[in-house]
Amino acid sequence: MRLPLARLCEPGCLPGDREILPGLVASAWLARVAAWRQALAEAPAGDVALFHEDAGEFSAALFGAWQAGRTPWLPGDVLPATLERLATQTSLRLGELPDALAPDAPGNPAKLSALDPGACRLVLYTSGSTGEPGAISKSLDQLDREVAALEAAFGERLQGAQVQGTVSHQHIYGLLFRVLWPLSAGRVFAPRRLAFNEQLTALGGTPVALVASPAHLKRLPANQDWSGLAGGLRAVFSSGGPLPPDAALDVRRLWGQAAIEVFGSTETGGVAWRAPGGEQAPWQVLPGVQWRIEQGRLHLRSPHLGHDGWQATQDRAEASPLGGFVLLGRADRIVKIEERRISLEAIDAALLASPWVSEARVVPLPGHRILLGAAIVPSPEGQALLDAEGRTALANRLREALSGRVDAIAWPRRWRFLEALPTDARGKTPQRDLLALFRPHMPTPAWLEQSSERVRLQLDVDPGLAVFDGHFPEAAILPGVALLDWATRLARQAFPVAGEFAGMDAVKFQHLVRPGDRLDVELTWQAAKGQLAFRFSSATGVHASGRLRFQAGQGA
């Protein structure tokens, strides 16, 4: 019988010998909750940031924070920008965060009590349509009602199953499916998420409920022995984005059952589900959820929303004659180009219809006028063309595929060909990661003087250059290796440098380069020696100088 989340720590409600995680019983888990409660009771007041890869310790810290009257904020990662943002929103850090608080004494479970489901809250982040993280507050009552809906819809098929997952519990999907739902329903859940397919096959015939994402399920190797996993698999869930039909077919063929796709978001909570198994199928709402279509958009009324009214979504939809609804793409993926409304979803679909493309995402690029960029994962045919004839040939084929289906003003102007689309811990492809693919690594050169042996030019160092990312978290400083890369790129534009890089001499870095600097660049090429002399300077002085060597005699 399901136990409400608010009563998990109430004395006498959770049997002490019930297994929570493999080898960890409830009495030990409650002691950890009590230890976190005690540590927070003695700490300064304020909201807390919580990040921990171990789902067991994460859950104990989460409930310990609620027991101490704190509101936990759950970051999706520990990147410097995320930590900087958290510093303005929370006063303490818990778990595997820098300078985090940790319990230094055992706790007393007898001091725990039932929680107020309306007062206890947590905050999650969602990327939204712009890529900027947004903070979404959820009450424990909302979370519990969602858990109740999941148990009503799928609980019967999960009896006796251990919950395993490939997604992070720092986001709403993993939090509910990997931690809160099993805690409430009395199912054992694994402390660590699975990163490799070999870990899945090692599960053998153990009864398992797998919490996965499209990013994982669409890359299942067909030559792997899945018989052990298929023998014990009770259910496989997928959320975070649509599961392509061919991937859904692979799951059913390799694992013996259809993946259960769950549709929802951090804002709305769980909305609907389907198990198409490779065919198109309408979405059926979860217990308690109501829906209607207004002006082509899906509207919801749900116990997971935190209010009793109807809420408009950004999802375009239509009713299905088979019952339920069919999603038609996002309304917020409409852009205006030369006063025309352009659907990015339609461009994605047109690209996917070509034989050259396996995955496609089109994004509007920032600038004084809107240009579109296309991130493409080539199909085997597309990759063969790319290898044989290059990027321009493949881009031209894709433009031909768009001809007659997409207005020429909406054709992507910039292309990125990738082995896989970038994904986060939820299995989603964040807008900011797509935009980062199109950010330049080098400023556009302004050529001042050019001859066969010497060039002079200027570079305006824009703060938006991708080369600033991830090198110096405390300040925006251009790494020295970027200047060497720029010298090489510029030399190959200015001179017939055909040889491979062979070494460098007398290289000096004298002043830091920061955003906003205007660099004067001087390059001198000695073809007979395969030697390039470079000098980067500004009003500050000389930033870098030296010589780069290429294979002797190349480009003479």
Short mmCIF file of N, CA and C in Angstrom, two decimals, residues 317-420:
data_model
loop_
_atom_site.label_atom_id
_atom_site.label_comp_id
_atom_site.label_asym_id
_atom_site.label_seq_id
_atom_site.Cartn_x
_atom_site.Cartn_y
_atom_site.Cartn_z
N ALA A 317 -1.82 21.01 -30.36
CA ALA A 317 -2.39 19.67 -30.29
C ALA A 317 -3.73 19.63 -30.99
N GLU A 318 -4.19 18.42 -31.26
CA GLU A 318 -5.54 18.21 -31.78
C GLU A 318 -6.09 16.92 -31.20
N ALA A 319 -7.40 16.84 -31.10
CA ALA A 319 -8.04 15.64 -30.57
C ALA A 319 -7.89 14.50 -31.57
N SER A 320 -7.71 13.29 -31.05
CA SER A 320 -7.59 12.11 -31.90
C SER A 320 -8.93 11.38 -31.97
N PRO A 321 -9.31 10.88 -33.14
CA PRO A 321 -10.55 10.09 -33.22
C PRO A 321 -10.47 8.79 -32.43
N LEU A 322 -9.26 8.39 -32.05
CA LEU A 322 -9.08 7.17 -31.26
C LEU A 322 -9.16 7.46 -29.75
N GLY A 323 -9.38 8.72 -29.40
CA GLY A 323 -9.37 9.12 -28.00
C GLY A 323 -8.03 9.73 -27.66
N GLY A 324 -8.03 10.64 -26.69
CA GLY A 324 -6.79 11.32 -26.34
C GLY A 324 -6.46 12.41 -27.35
N PHE A 325 -5.21 12.83 -27.37
CA PHE A 325 -4.81 13.92 -28.26
C PHE A 325 -3.49 13.60 -28.94
N VAL A 326 -3.24 14.33 -30.01
CA VAL A 326 -1.99 14.21 -30.76
C VAL A 326 -1.25 15.53 -30.65
N LEU A 327 0.04 15.48 -30.33
CA LEU A 327 0.84 16.69 -30.24
C LEU A 327 1.35 17.08 -31.62
N LEU A 328 1.34 18.38 -31.91
CA LEU A 328 1.73 18.89 -33.22
C LEU A 328 2.95 19.79 -33.16
N GLY A 329 3.64 19.81 -32.03
CA GLY A 329 4.81 20.67 -31.91
C GLY A 329 4.57 21.83 -30.96
N ARG A 330 5.61 22.57 -30.70
CA ARG A 330 5.55 23.67 -29.75
C ARG A 330 5.14 24.97 -30.42
N ALA A 331 4.23 25.69 -29.79
CA ALA A 331 3.82 27.00 -30.29
C ALA A 331 4.94 28.01 -30.14
N ASP A 332 5.83 27.81 -29.16
CA ASP A 332 6.92 28.76 -28.95
C ASP A 332 8.10 28.48 -29.87
N ARG A 333 7.97 27.55 -30.80
CA ARG A 333 8.99 27.34 -31.82
C ARG A 333 8.54 27.97 -33.14
N ILE A 334 7.86 29.11 -33.01
CA ILE A 334 7.48 29.93 -34.15
C ILE A 334 8.32 31.20 -34.11
N VAL A 335 8.97 31.53 -35.23
CA VAL A 335 9.75 32.76 -35.30
C VAL A 335 9.28 33.58 -36.49
N LYS A 336 9.52 34.88 -36.44
CA LYS A 336 9.18 35.75 -37.56
C LYS A 336 10.45 36.10 -38.32
N ILE A 337 10.44 35.79 -39.62
CA ILE A 337 11.54 36.14 -40.51
C ILE A 337 10.95 36.94 -41.66
N GLU A 338 11.40 38.20 -41.79
CA GLU A 338 10.86 39.10 -42.82
C GLU A 338 9.34 39.14 -42.76
N GLU A 339 8.83 39.27 -41.53
CA GLU A 339 7.39 39.41 -41.24
C GLU A 339 6.57 38.16 -41.53
N ARG A 340 7.22 37.04 -41.77
CA ARG A 340 6.51 35.79 -41.99
C ARG A 340 6.69 34.88 -40.79
N ARG A 341 5.61 34.23 -40.39
CA ARG A 341 5.68 33.29 -39.28
C ARG A 341 6.24 31.97 -39.79
N ILE A 342 7.34 31.54 -39.19
CA ILE A 342 8.04 30.33 -39.63
C ILE A 342 8.03 29.31 -38.49
N SER A 343 7.63 28.09 -38.79
CA SER A 343 7.62 27.02 -37.80
C SER A 343 8.95 26.27 -37.86
N LEU A 344 9.69 26.31 -36.77
CA LEU A 344 10.93 25.54 -36.70
C LEU A 344 10.65 24.05 -36.70
N GLU A 345 9.49 23.68 -36.14
CA GLU A 345 9.11 22.26 -36.15
C GLU A 345 8.95 21.78 -37.60
N ALA A 346 8.38 22.61 -38.46
CA ALA A 346 8.17 22.21 -39.85
C ALA A 346 9.51 22.04 -40.57
N ILE A 347 10.48 22.90 -40.26
CA ILE A 347 11.80 22.76 -40.89
C ILE A 347 12.48 21.49 -40.40
N ASP A 348 12.38 21.23 -39.08
CA ASP A 348 12.92 19.98 -38.55
C ASP A 348 12.34 18.78 -39.30
N ALA A 349 10.99 18.80 -39.47
CA ALA A 349 10.31 17.67 -40.11
C ALA A 349 10.76 17.51 -41.56
N ALA A 350 10.94 18.63 -42.27
CA ALA A 350 11.38 18.56 -43.66
C ALA A 350 12.79 17.98 -43.76
N LEU A 351 13.65 18.35 -42.85
CA LEU A 351 15.01 17.81 -42.86
C LEU A 351 15.00 16.32 -42.53
N LEU A 352 14.18 15.93 -41.56
CA LEU A 352 14.11 14.52 -41.16
C LEU A 352 13.53 13.65 -42.26
N ALA A 353 12.74 14.25 -43.15
CA ALA A 353 12.15 13.48 -44.25
C ALA A 353 13.17 13.14 -45.33
N SER A 354 14.33 13.79 -45.31
CA SER A 354 15.35 13.50 -46.32
C SER A 354 16.12 12.25 -45.92
N PRO A 355 16.70 11.54 -46.88
CA PRO A 355 17.47 10.33 -46.55
C PRO A 355 18.82 10.61 -45.92
N TRP A 356 19.19 11.90 -45.84
CA TRP A 356 20.53 12.24 -45.36
C TRP A 356 20.58 12.50 -43.86
N VAL A 357 19.43 12.54 -43.19
CA VAL A 357 19.36 13.05 -41.82
C VAL A 357 18.76 12.02 -40.87
N SER A 358 19.42 11.82 -39.73
CA SER A 358 18.89 10.97 -38.67
C SER A 358 18.21 11.80 -37.60
N GLU A 359 18.82 12.95 -37.21
CA GLU A 359 18.23 13.86 -36.24
C GLU A 359 18.49 15.29 -36.70
N ALA A 360 17.57 16.19 -36.36
CA ALA A 360 17.71 17.59 -36.77
C ALA A 360 17.07 18.50 -35.75
N ARG A 361 17.74 19.61 -35.43
CA ARG A 361 17.15 20.66 -34.60
C ARG A 361 17.57 22.00 -35.18
N VAL A 362 16.58 22.82 -35.51
CA VAL A 362 16.83 24.15 -36.06
C VAL A 362 16.62 25.17 -34.96
N VAL A 363 17.53 26.14 -34.85
CA VAL A 363 17.44 27.16 -33.81
C VAL A 363 17.64 28.54 -34.43
N PRO A 364 16.94 29.57 -33.91
CA PRO A 364 17.19 30.94 -34.34
C PRO A 364 18.45 31.46 -33.67
N LEU A 365 19.32 32.07 -34.45
CA LEU A 365 20.60 32.55 -33.93
C LEU A 365 20.48 34.03 -33.59
N PRO A 366 21.04 34.45 -32.47
CA PRO A 366 20.95 35.86 -32.08
C PRO A 366 21.73 36.76 -33.02
N GLY A 367 21.24 37.97 -33.20
CA GLY A 367 21.91 38.92 -34.06
C GLY A 367 20.97 40.04 -34.44
N HIS A 368 21.42 40.96 -35.28
CA HIS A 368 20.57 42.10 -35.66
C HIS A 368 19.42 41.65 -36.56
N ARG A 369 19.54 40.51 -37.20
CA ARG A 369 18.42 39.91 -37.92
C ARG A 369 18.46 38.41 -37.68
N ILE A 370 17.30 37.78 -37.73
CA ILE A 370 17.21 36.36 -37.40
C ILE A 370 17.75 35.51 -38.55
N LEU A 371 18.73 34.68 -38.22
CA LEU A 371 19.20 33.63 -39.11
C LEU A 371 18.98 32.30 -38.40
N LEU A 372 18.81 31.25 -39.17
CA LEU A 372 18.59 29.94 -38.58
C LEU A 372 19.84 29.08 -38.72
N GLY A 373 20.08 28.32 -37.68
CA GLY A 373 21.15 27.34 -37.70
C GLY A 373 20.54 25.95 -37.57
N ALA A 374 21.15 24.97 -38.21
CA ALA A 374 20.64 23.60 -38.16
C ALA A 374 21.72 22.68 -37.60
N ALA A 375 21.38 22.00 -36.50
CA ALA A 375 22.26 20.97 -35.93
C ALA A 375 21.77 19.62 -36.47
N ILE A 376 22.64 18.93 -37.18
CA ILE A 376 22.26 17.73 -37.93
C ILE A 376 23.10 16.53 -37.49
N VAL A 377 22.41 15.43 -37.20
CA VAL A 377 23.09 14.14 -37.07
C VAL A 377 22.83 13.39 -38.37
N PRO A 378 23.86 13.20 -39.21
CA PRO A 378 23.62 12.56 -40.51
C PRO A 378 23.21 11.10 -40.36
N SER A 379 22.38 10.64 -41.28
CA SER A 379 22.08 9.22 -41.40
C SER A 379 23.31 8.51 -41.98
N PRO A 380 23.34 7.19 -42.05
CA PRO A 380 24.49 6.52 -42.70
C PRO A 380 24.73 7.03 -44.11
N GLU A 381 23.64 7.29 -44.88
CA GLU A 381 23.81 7.83 -46.23
C GLU A 381 24.39 9.23 -46.19
N GLY A 382 23.90 10.03 -45.24
CA GLY A 382 24.42 11.39 -45.10
C GLY A 382 25.88 11.40 -44.67
N GLN A 383 26.25 10.51 -43.77
CA GLN A 383 27.64 10.45 -43.31
C GLN A 383 28.56 10.02 -44.44
N ALA A 384 28.09 9.09 -45.28
CA ALA A 384 28.90 8.67 -46.42
C ALA A 384 29.13 9.84 -47.37
N LEU A 385 28.10 10.63 -47.61
CA LEU A 385 28.25 11.81 -48.46
C LEU A 385 29.19 12.83 -47.83
N LEU A 386 29.05 13.03 -46.51
CA LEU A 386 29.92 13.97 -45.80
C LEU A 386 31.38 13.55 -45.90
N ASP A 387 31.64 12.26 -45.71
CA ASP A 387 33.02 11.75 -45.77
C ASP A 387 33.60 11.86 -47.17
N ALA A 388 32.74 11.62 -48.18
CA ALA A 388 33.24 11.59 -49.55
C ALA A 388 33.38 12.97 -50.18
N GLU A 389 32.39 13.86 -49.90
CA GLU A 389 32.36 15.13 -50.63
C GLU A 389 32.43 16.36 -49.74
N GLY A 390 32.27 16.19 -48.41
CA GLY A 390 32.45 17.31 -47.50
C GLY A 390 31.17 17.99 -47.07
N ARG A 391 31.33 18.99 -46.19
CA ARG A 391 30.21 19.67 -45.56
C ARG A 391 29.35 20.43 -46.56
N THR A 392 30.01 21.11 -47.52
CA THR A 392 29.25 21.92 -48.47
C THR A 392 28.32 21.05 -49.30
N ALA A 393 28.79 19.88 -49.72
CA ALA A 393 27.97 18.99 -50.53
C ALA A 393 26.74 18.53 -49.76
N LEU A 394 26.94 18.15 -48.49
CA LEU A 394 25.80 17.69 -47.69
C LEU A 394 24.83 18.83 -47.43
N ALA A 395 25.34 20.03 -47.12
CA ALA A 395 24.46 21.18 -46.89
C ALA A 395 23.65 21.50 -48.14
N ASN A 396 24.26 21.39 -49.31
CA ASN A 396 23.54 21.64 -50.56
C ASN A 396 22.43 20.62 -50.76
N ARG A 397 22.69 19.35 -50.46
CA ARG A 397 21.65 18.33 -50.58
C ARG A 397 20.47 18.63 -49.65
N LEU A 398 20.79 19.12 -48.47
CA LEU A 398 19.72 19.42 -47.50
C LEU A 398 18.92 20.64 -47.94
N ARG A 399 19.57 21.60 -48.57
CA ARG A 399 18.83 22.73 -49.11
C ARG A 399 17.89 22.26 -50.22
N GLU A 400 18.37 21.34 -51.06
CA GLU A 400 17.52 20.77 -52.10
C GLU A 400 16.31 20.06 -51.48
N ALA A 401 16.54 19.37 -50.35
CA ALA A 401 15.43 18.67 -49.69
C ALA A 401 14.39 19.65 -49.15
N LEU A 402 14.84 20.86 -48.77
CA LEU A 402 13.91 21.87 -48.25
C LEU A 402 13.15 22.58 -49.36
N SER A 403 13.71 22.57 -50.56
CA SER A 403 13.10 23.27 -51.68
C SER A 403 11.71 22.72 -51.96
N GLY A 404 10.74 23.62 -52.02
CA GLY A 404 9.37 23.21 -52.26
C GLY A 404 8.60 22.86 -51.01
N ARG A 405 9.31 22.68 -49.89
CA ARG A 405 8.64 22.35 -48.64
C ARG A 405 8.76 23.48 -47.62
N VAL A 406 9.83 24.25 -47.71
CA VAL A 406 10.08 25.35 -46.77
C VAL A 406 10.45 26.58 -47.58
N ASP A 407 9.86 27.72 -47.23
CA ASP A 407 10.18 28.98 -47.90
C ASP A 407 11.68 29.23 -47.83
N ALA A 408 12.25 29.68 -48.93
CA ALA A 408 13.71 29.87 -49.00
C ALA A 408 14.23 30.84 -47.95
N ILE A 409 13.40 31.79 -47.52
CA ILE A 409 13.88 32.73 -46.50
C ILE A 409 14.12 32.03 -45.16
N ALA A 410 13.54 30.84 -45.00
CA ALA A 410 13.66 30.11 -43.74
C ALA A 410 14.68 28.98 -43.81
N TRP A 411 15.40 28.88 -44.91
CA TRP A 411 16.43 27.85 -44.98
C TRP A 411 17.55 28.18 -43.99
N PRO A 412 18.05 27.19 -43.28
CA PRO A 412 19.19 27.45 -42.38
C PRO A 412 20.38 28.02 -43.14
N ARG A 413 21.01 28.99 -42.55
CA ARG A 413 22.20 29.60 -43.15
C ARG A 413 23.50 29.03 -42.57
N ARG A 414 23.38 28.41 -41.42
CA ARG A 414 24.58 27.81 -40.80
C ARG A 414 24.26 26.38 -40.42
N TRP A 415 25.25 25.50 -40.60
CA TRP A 415 25.04 24.07 -40.39
C TRP A 415 26.11 23.52 -39.46
N ARG A 416 25.69 22.61 -38.61
CA ARG A 416 26.64 21.87 -37.76
C ARG A 416 26.31 20.38 -37.91
N PHE A 417 27.30 19.60 -38.33
CA PHE A 417 27.11 18.16 -38.50
C PHE A 417 27.78 17.44 -37.34
N LEU A 418 26.99 16.65 -36.61
CA LEU A 418 27.41 16.09 -35.32
C LEU A 418 27.23 14.58 -35.30
N GLU A 419 27.96 13.93 -34.40
CA GLU A 419 27.73 12.51 -34.16
C GLU A 419 26.47 12.29 -33.35
N ALA A 420 26.15 13.25 -32.47
CA ALA A 420 24.92 13.17 -31.66
C ALA A 420 24.56 14.58 -31.20
#
